[in-house]
Amino acid sequence: MRIILTRQPAQAGQIEAGLERLGYQIGFLPLTDFQLPTDLRALDDLVTGLHEGRWQRLLITSPNTIRALAARGWQPARTEAHTTIAVTGPGTARVLADHGATNTPWMPNADASAAGILEQFPPGPGSLALPQGAAAGDAMRTGLTHRGWDVTHVIAYHTVDYPAAPNRALLPAHDQVLTTDDVTGDDVIVLTAPTAARRWAQRAVPVTAVIAIGQPTRRAALEHSLDLAATATSPDATGIAEVLTRL
């Protein structure tokens, strides 16, 4: 049984490493990709402001936001000297450290959903920068505003069908990826994000099972009438392995 994650090898992390240690064969089926906006002026102005200390706090909600900022010259070490950086989970914290941050960022204790983050995030007043993907919606910005923050929201990247435009892609190209033609009935598909669930609904082929990571992905899958075997109880190898043992 092969476990196929609907993301790129460049996004691989503790989930893939943990599943491989447990003896599972891993494959990558990228359904979405990520690219910089066509107009970069707002993003470049944000990077300048982060280096100058324009905001008291910076909230980063995904690793791809870090990659987009870094592609425009952002240096986290310059920002953390005068701005408190917050992230939504350990995966984003690892990418932040990979790009030169040395301070431990704020992150929620358990619930990394928008509601969970907002419940735990320190209240304002104060100034806060919120770069996000275009598909993120308004929930975080609205919630932070209600908590007293003066929020500067900037689109850092767009989610597109794989592959992204080469001159604007956030992730490096990789030749060891699958297409839907490579998927067999013995495979298990792991939907890693709501956008992946929507793309899989358009291209789905018969497989042993489809698993979702996280409630937002589960909801997106159900909205598109996907037949889910289960939703992982935690967004890590242990949570996915628990589901696999019941298949």
Short mmCIF file of N, CA and C in Angstrom, two decimals, residues 7-10 27-30 162 173-179 182:
data_model
loop_
_atom_site.label_atom_id
_atom_site.label_comp_id
_atom_site.label_asym_id
_atom_site.label_seq_id
_atom_site.Cartn_x
_atom_site.Cartn_y
_atom_site.Cartn_z
N ARG A 7 0.86 16.93 -2.14
CA ARG A 7 1.71 18.11 -2.12
C ARG A 7 3.04 17.76 -2.76
N GLN A 8 3.95 18.72 -2.82
CA GLN A 8 5.21 18.55 -3.53
C GLN A 8 6.31 18.03 -2.62
N PRO A 9 7.32 17.37 -3.19
CA PRO A 9 8.45 16.91 -2.37
C PRO A 9 9.11 18.04 -1.58
N ALA A 10 9.13 19.25 -2.14
CA ALA A 10 9.74 20.38 -1.43
C ALA A 10 8.99 20.74 -0.16
N GLY A 27 4.50 8.59 -1.82
CA GLY A 27 4.51 9.22 -3.12
C GLY A 27 3.96 10.64 -3.02
N PHE A 28 4.25 11.44 -4.03
CA PHE A 28 3.81 12.83 -4.04
C PHE A 28 2.99 13.10 -5.30
N LEU A 29 1.79 13.61 -5.10
CA LEU A 29 0.91 13.97 -6.19
C LEU A 29 0.51 15.44 -6.01
N PRO A 30 1.34 16.37 -6.47
CA PRO A 30 0.99 17.78 -6.29
C PRO A 30 -0.19 18.17 -7.17
N TYR A 162 -1.18 22.93 -10.30
CA TYR A 162 0.21 22.54 -10.52
C TYR A 162 0.44 22.32 -12.02
N ALA A 173 11.15 23.11 -8.83
CA ALA A 173 10.61 22.00 -9.62
C ALA A 173 11.26 20.69 -9.20
N HIS A 174 10.50 19.61 -9.31
CA HIS A 174 11.00 18.29 -8.90
C HIS A 174 10.47 17.27 -9.89
N ASP A 175 11.34 16.37 -10.35
CA ASP A 175 10.91 15.41 -11.36
C ASP A 175 10.31 14.13 -10.77
N GLN A 176 10.42 13.94 -9.48
CA GLN A 176 9.91 12.72 -8.86
C GLN A 176 8.51 12.96 -8.26
N VAL A 177 7.58 13.35 -9.12
CA VAL A 177 6.21 13.55 -8.70
C VAL A 177 5.30 12.68 -9.57
N LEU A 178 4.14 12.37 -9.03
CA LEU A 178 3.17 11.55 -9.72
C LEU A 178 2.12 12.41 -10.41
N THR A 179 1.43 11.80 -11.36
CA THR A 179 0.23 12.39 -11.93
C THR A 179 -0.93 11.43 -11.62
N ASP A 182 -0.67 7.90 -12.70
CA ASP A 182 0.20 6.99 -11.95
C ASP A 182 -0.50 6.37 -10.74
#
